[in-house]
Amino acid sequence: MWKILVTEKIHPSGLKELRKDPEVELLEKVDMSEEEFFHLVKDVDALVTRSGTSIDKRVLDEAKRLKVVARAGVGVDNIDLDWASRKGVVVINAPTGNTLAATEHTFALLLSICRKLPHGFNDLARGGWNRKAFMGMQLHGKTLLIIGLGRIGSQVAKRAEAFGMEVLAYDPYISARKVEELGVRRALELEGALALADVVTLHTPLTSETKGMIDERTLKAFKKGAILINCARGGLVDEQACADAIREGRLAGAAFDVFSQEPPKNDHPLFAEDIRDRVVLTPHIGANTHEAQSAVSLIIAKNLLAALKG
Ligand code: NAD
């Protein structure tokens, strides 16, 4: 019998699959105390988590029977991967389950900032009817620079073409074949590409190389009046420098789903009153669709059973 401890709320579709397996004993314990967690973890074969459970050295040392940690989502920064690997614990995640959700949210952000949707709604709800105040930017004919042409970047490219945008992609790690298949133009150098783009959208992971890739220096290379979208990871952008670029009119606006610190503090530079009319912010909801959460949950269940059964 495999004992599986679910520590956070995940979509029921995957849990149903796990429950169906006669060899599985499923323990669902959302909102456990630390004491209860340490008590239970000693005796389980697998853990199913999201980002809110820290699977650190101490947990891995206590969990003597642990074989698999399944992260329902993409980021595994809450798991000590080196220690897990030393202990022979397999870590699995579901990086493909929310690709389309994040892609669609990128367009939700892009259209919201280009057509000032939240600002128009807020004004209307306050009794305003200021149609001239909400003049927008059309996507058709504009140049979109996609930084990171992986799963999400590629899906963004396809949809941007349907909007009639010219797509440029900067990603030093992808093959010429992939660029050709997608029919996008490849940028070999970042700063030159930034100067050509009306909209820049980020789709890279957060690594030591990409951290702060959009900072005071690179923001100076942007075309005047460009828009910046970040639906990837906080930390890719120096948010203070971005707020300054908006304030000075170098950027026409920015739309972010992710922040270097989450949740962002009240005094976050992008919350500043004087730039609010040029900013759209959402609370890291890029993957929050029923479809994506169901897909992630099913992928995790299937891969977890496969990993346990060898
Ligand atoms: P992916 O691994 O498929 O693609 C990432 C791409 O970035 C790769 O093609 C890689 O070559 C490229 N890249 C790496 N370093 C680069 C660099 N220095 N310059 C340019 N390109 C570089 O990842 P994905 O599934 O497409 O996810 C992209 C990002 O979106 C990740 O940061 C992920 O965590 C994030 N994400 C956010 C949400 C959300 O809720 N907002 C949801 C899903 C994914």
Short mmCIF file of C-alpha atoms in Angstrom, two decimals, residues 51-269:
data_model
loop_
_atom_site.label_atom_id
_atom_site.label_comp_id
_atom_site.label_asym_id
_atom_site.label_seq_id
_atom_site.Cartn_x
_atom_site.Cartn_y
_atom_site.Cartn_z
CA SER A 51 4.13 26.12 -3.53
CA GLY A 52 3.04 26.59 0.08
CA THR A 53 4.74 23.58 1.71
CA SER A 54 8.45 23.84 2.31
CA ILE A 55 10.11 20.50 1.57
CA ASP A 56 13.47 21.31 3.08
CA LYS A 57 16.33 19.23 4.51
CA ARG A 58 14.56 18.79 7.83
CA VAL A 59 11.41 17.41 6.20
CA LEU A 60 13.41 15.15 3.88
CA ASP A 61 15.45 13.81 6.83
CA GLU A 62 12.31 13.06 8.85
CA ALA A 63 10.48 11.43 5.95
CA LYS A 64 12.25 8.09 6.08
CA ARG A 65 9.87 6.29 3.70
CA LEU A 66 9.47 9.15 1.23
CA LYS A 67 10.00 8.21 -2.42
CA VAL A 68 8.29 10.94 -4.43
CA VAL A 69 7.41 14.62 -4.03
CA ALA A 70 4.82 15.75 -6.56
CA ARG A 71 4.48 19.49 -7.09
CA ALA A 72 1.11 20.37 -8.62
CA GLY A 73 2.40 23.21 -10.83
CA VAL A 74 5.69 24.35 -12.29
CA GLY A 75 8.07 25.99 -9.80
CA VAL A 76 9.95 23.67 -7.46
CA ASP A 77 11.69 26.41 -5.48
CA ASN A 78 9.95 25.25 -2.27
CA ILE A 79 11.78 21.91 -2.52
CA ASP A 80 15.45 21.30 -1.63
CA LEU A 81 16.24 19.51 -4.89
CA ASP A 82 19.87 18.68 -4.03
CA TRP A 83 18.95 17.10 -0.72
CA ALA A 84 16.01 15.24 -2.29
CA SER A 85 18.31 13.82 -4.93
CA ARG A 86 20.89 12.77 -2.29
CA LYS A 87 18.12 11.00 -0.39
CA GLY A 88 16.92 9.27 -3.57
CA VAL A 89 13.59 11.13 -3.49
CA VAL A 90 12.14 11.75 -6.97
CA VAL A 91 10.63 15.21 -7.56
CA ILE A 92 7.99 15.57 -10.24
CA ASN A 93 6.04 18.61 -11.44
CA ALA A 94 3.53 19.43 -14.16
CA PRO A 95 5.06 22.15 -16.34
CA THR A 96 2.73 21.64 -19.31
CA GLY A 97 -0.63 21.73 -17.52
CA ASN A 98 -0.94 25.52 -17.34
CA THR A 99 0.73 26.58 -20.59
CA LEU A 100 -2.50 27.66 -22.29
CA ALA A 101 -3.85 29.37 -19.18
CA ALA A 102 -0.68 31.47 -18.87
CA THR A 103 -0.75 32.18 -22.61
CA GLU A 104 -4.32 33.42 -22.46
CA HIS A 105 -3.58 35.48 -19.35
CA THR A 106 -0.73 37.14 -21.24
CA PHE A 107 -3.29 38.35 -23.78
CA ALA A 108 -5.70 39.33 -21.01
CA LEU A 109 -2.93 41.56 -19.63
CA LEU A 110 -1.93 42.83 -23.06
CA LEU A 111 -5.46 43.76 -24.14
CA SER A 112 -6.27 45.19 -20.71
CA ILE A 113 -3.33 47.57 -20.79
CA CYS A 114 -3.70 48.46 -24.48
CA ARG A 115 -7.42 49.25 -24.14
CA LYS A 116 -7.24 50.50 -20.51
CA LEU A 117 -9.98 48.08 -19.46
CA PRO A 118 -9.64 48.27 -15.66
CA HIS A 119 -9.26 52.04 -15.77
CA GLY A 120 -12.35 52.42 -17.93
CA PHE A 121 -14.33 50.12 -15.67
CA ASN A 122 -13.23 51.92 -12.48
CA ASP A 123 -14.16 55.28 -13.96
CA LEU A 124 -17.53 54.01 -15.17
CA ALA A 125 -18.30 52.44 -11.79
CA ARG A 126 -17.56 55.80 -10.14
CA GLY A 127 -20.20 57.40 -12.36
CA GLY A 128 -17.88 58.63 -15.13
CA TRP A 129 -18.46 58.49 -18.88
CA ASN A 130 -15.08 59.69 -20.16
CA ARG A 131 -14.73 57.93 -23.48
CA LYS A 132 -11.93 60.20 -24.70
CA ALA A 133 -9.83 59.46 -21.64
CA PHE A 134 -9.51 55.82 -22.67
CA MET A 135 -7.86 56.00 -26.06
CA GLY A 136 -6.13 52.69 -26.74
CA MET A 137 -3.46 51.08 -28.86
CA GLN A 138 -4.34 48.59 -31.63
CA LEU A 139 -2.36 45.34 -31.76
CA HIS A 140 -2.61 44.86 -35.52
CA GLY A 141 0.57 45.99 -37.25
CA LYS A 142 2.56 46.33 -34.02
CA THR A 143 5.82 44.51 -33.29
CA LEU A 144 5.79 42.08 -30.38
CA LEU A 145 9.09 40.95 -28.89
CA ILE A 146 8.80 37.61 -27.09
CA ILE A 147 11.69 36.96 -24.72
CA GLY A 148 11.79 33.19 -24.15
CA LEU A 149 10.25 31.11 -26.94
CA GLY A 150 9.47 28.00 -24.88
CA ARG A 151 6.07 26.44 -24.23
CA ILE A 152 4.22 29.66 -23.36
CA GLY A 153 6.27 31.97 -25.62
CA SER A 154 5.49 29.75 -28.64
CA GLN A 155 1.75 29.77 -27.93
CA VAL A 156 1.87 33.55 -27.48
CA ALA A 157 3.62 33.82 -30.88
CA LYS A 158 0.85 31.87 -32.64
CA ARG A 159 -1.91 34.00 -31.15
CA ALA A 160 -0.04 37.27 -31.76
CA GLU A 161 0.12 36.42 -35.45
CA ALA A 162 -3.65 35.96 -35.48
CA PHE A 163 -3.90 39.53 -34.14
CA GLY A 164 -1.80 40.70 -37.09
CA MET A 165 1.27 41.46 -34.99
CA GLU A 166 4.80 41.16 -36.32
CA VAL A 167 6.56 38.69 -33.99
CA LEU A 168 10.21 38.93 -33.02
CA ALA A 169 11.66 36.36 -30.62
CA TYR A 170 14.76 36.49 -28.46
CA ASP A 171 15.82 33.12 -27.05
CA PRO A 172 19.46 32.06 -27.39
CA TYR A 173 18.65 28.45 -26.49
CA ILE A 174 16.16 27.36 -29.13
CA SER A 175 16.86 25.75 -32.48
CA ALA A 176 16.64 27.52 -35.84
CA ARG A 177 14.09 24.84 -36.79
CA LYS A 178 11.69 25.87 -34.04
CA VAL A 179 11.94 29.53 -35.05
CA GLU A 180 11.27 28.54 -38.65
CA GLU A 181 8.30 26.32 -37.73
CA LEU A 182 6.70 29.18 -35.81
CA GLY A 183 7.39 31.60 -38.65
CA VAL A 184 8.72 34.30 -36.31
CA ARG A 185 11.72 36.55 -36.82
CA ARG A 186 14.68 35.71 -34.59
CA ALA A 187 16.52 38.44 -32.70
CA LEU A 188 20.14 37.55 -32.03
CA GLU A 189 20.78 40.40 -29.68
CA LEU A 190 18.47 41.66 -26.91
CA GLU A 191 19.02 45.40 -26.87
CA GLY A 192 18.64 45.79 -30.64
CA ALA A 193 15.38 43.83 -30.48
CA LEU A 194 14.05 45.94 -27.59
CA ALA A 195 14.49 49.05 -29.74
CA LEU A 196 12.16 47.60 -32.40
CA ALA A 197 9.29 46.38 -30.22
CA ASP A 198 5.99 48.11 -29.45
CA VAL A 199 5.26 45.40 -26.89
CA VAL A 200 7.76 43.26 -24.97
CA THR A 201 6.51 40.12 -23.24
CA LEU A 202 8.61 37.95 -20.92
CA HIS A 203 8.42 34.14 -20.93
CA THR A 204 11.72 32.91 -19.49
CA PRO A 205 12.30 31.07 -16.23
CA LEU A 206 13.90 32.98 -13.36
CA THR A 207 17.58 32.02 -13.35
CA SER A 208 20.79 33.75 -12.34
CA GLU A 209 21.06 34.81 -15.99
CA THR A 210 17.54 36.19 -16.39
CA LYS A 211 17.18 37.80 -12.94
CA GLY A 212 16.79 41.55 -13.47
CA MET A 213 17.19 41.21 -17.25
CA ILE A 214 14.84 44.18 -17.60
CA ASP A 215 16.57 46.82 -15.51
CA GLU A 216 17.49 50.48 -15.76
CA ARG A 217 20.06 49.75 -18.49
CA THR A 218 17.89 47.53 -20.72
CA LEU A 219 14.85 49.79 -20.19
CA LYS A 220 16.86 52.55 -21.87
CA ALA A 221 17.02 50.38 -25.01
CA PHE A 222 13.19 50.12 -25.28
CA LYS A 223 11.40 51.99 -28.04
CA LYS A 224 9.78 55.11 -26.56
CA GLY A 225 6.15 54.40 -25.69
CA ALA A 226 6.49 50.60 -25.59
CA ILE A 227 4.50 48.33 -23.30
CA LEU A 228 6.01 45.65 -21.02
CA ILE A 229 4.16 42.47 -20.02
CA ASN A 230 5.39 40.10 -17.31
CA CYS A 231 3.34 36.94 -16.87
CA ALA A 232 6.44 34.80 -16.20
CA ARG A 233 8.29 35.35 -12.94
CA GLY A 234 8.80 38.25 -10.57
CA GLY A 235 12.47 39.07 -10.40
CA LEU A 236 12.93 39.23 -14.18
CA VAL A 237 12.20 42.96 -13.93
CA ASP A 238 13.61 45.67 -11.71
CA GLU A 239 10.18 46.98 -10.72
CA GLN A 240 11.43 50.34 -9.42
CA ALA A 241 13.23 51.00 -12.71
CA CYS A 242 10.07 49.98 -14.60
CA ALA A 243 7.90 52.38 -12.55
CA ASP A 244 10.43 55.18 -13.22
CA ALA A 245 10.37 54.45 -16.97
CA ILE A 246 6.55 54.73 -16.94
CA ARG A 247 6.68 57.93 -14.90
CA GLU A 248 9.16 59.46 -17.36
CA GLY A 249 7.04 58.42 -20.36
CA ARG A 250 9.69 56.06 -21.75
CA LEU A 251 7.25 53.15 -21.30
CA ALA A 252 3.58 53.74 -22.16
CA GLY A 253 2.56 51.11 -19.63
CA ALA A 254 3.18 47.78 -17.95
CA ALA A 255 1.02 44.78 -17.06
CA PHE A 256 2.32 42.26 -14.53
CA ASP A 257 0.92 39.07 -13.02
CA VAL A 258 4.05 38.29 -11.00
CA PHE A 259 6.23 40.21 -8.56
CA SER A 260 9.70 39.88 -7.11
CA GLN A 261 8.05 39.60 -3.69
CA GLU A 262 4.62 37.98 -3.47
CA PRO A 263 2.32 39.30 -2.29
CA PRO A 264 3.78 42.74 -3.11
CA LYS A 265 3.89 45.26 -0.25
CA ASN A 266 1.54 48.28 -0.20
CA ASP A 267 4.41 50.59 -1.11
CA HIS A 268 5.39 48.56 -4.20
CA PRO A 269 6.67 50.97 -6.89
#
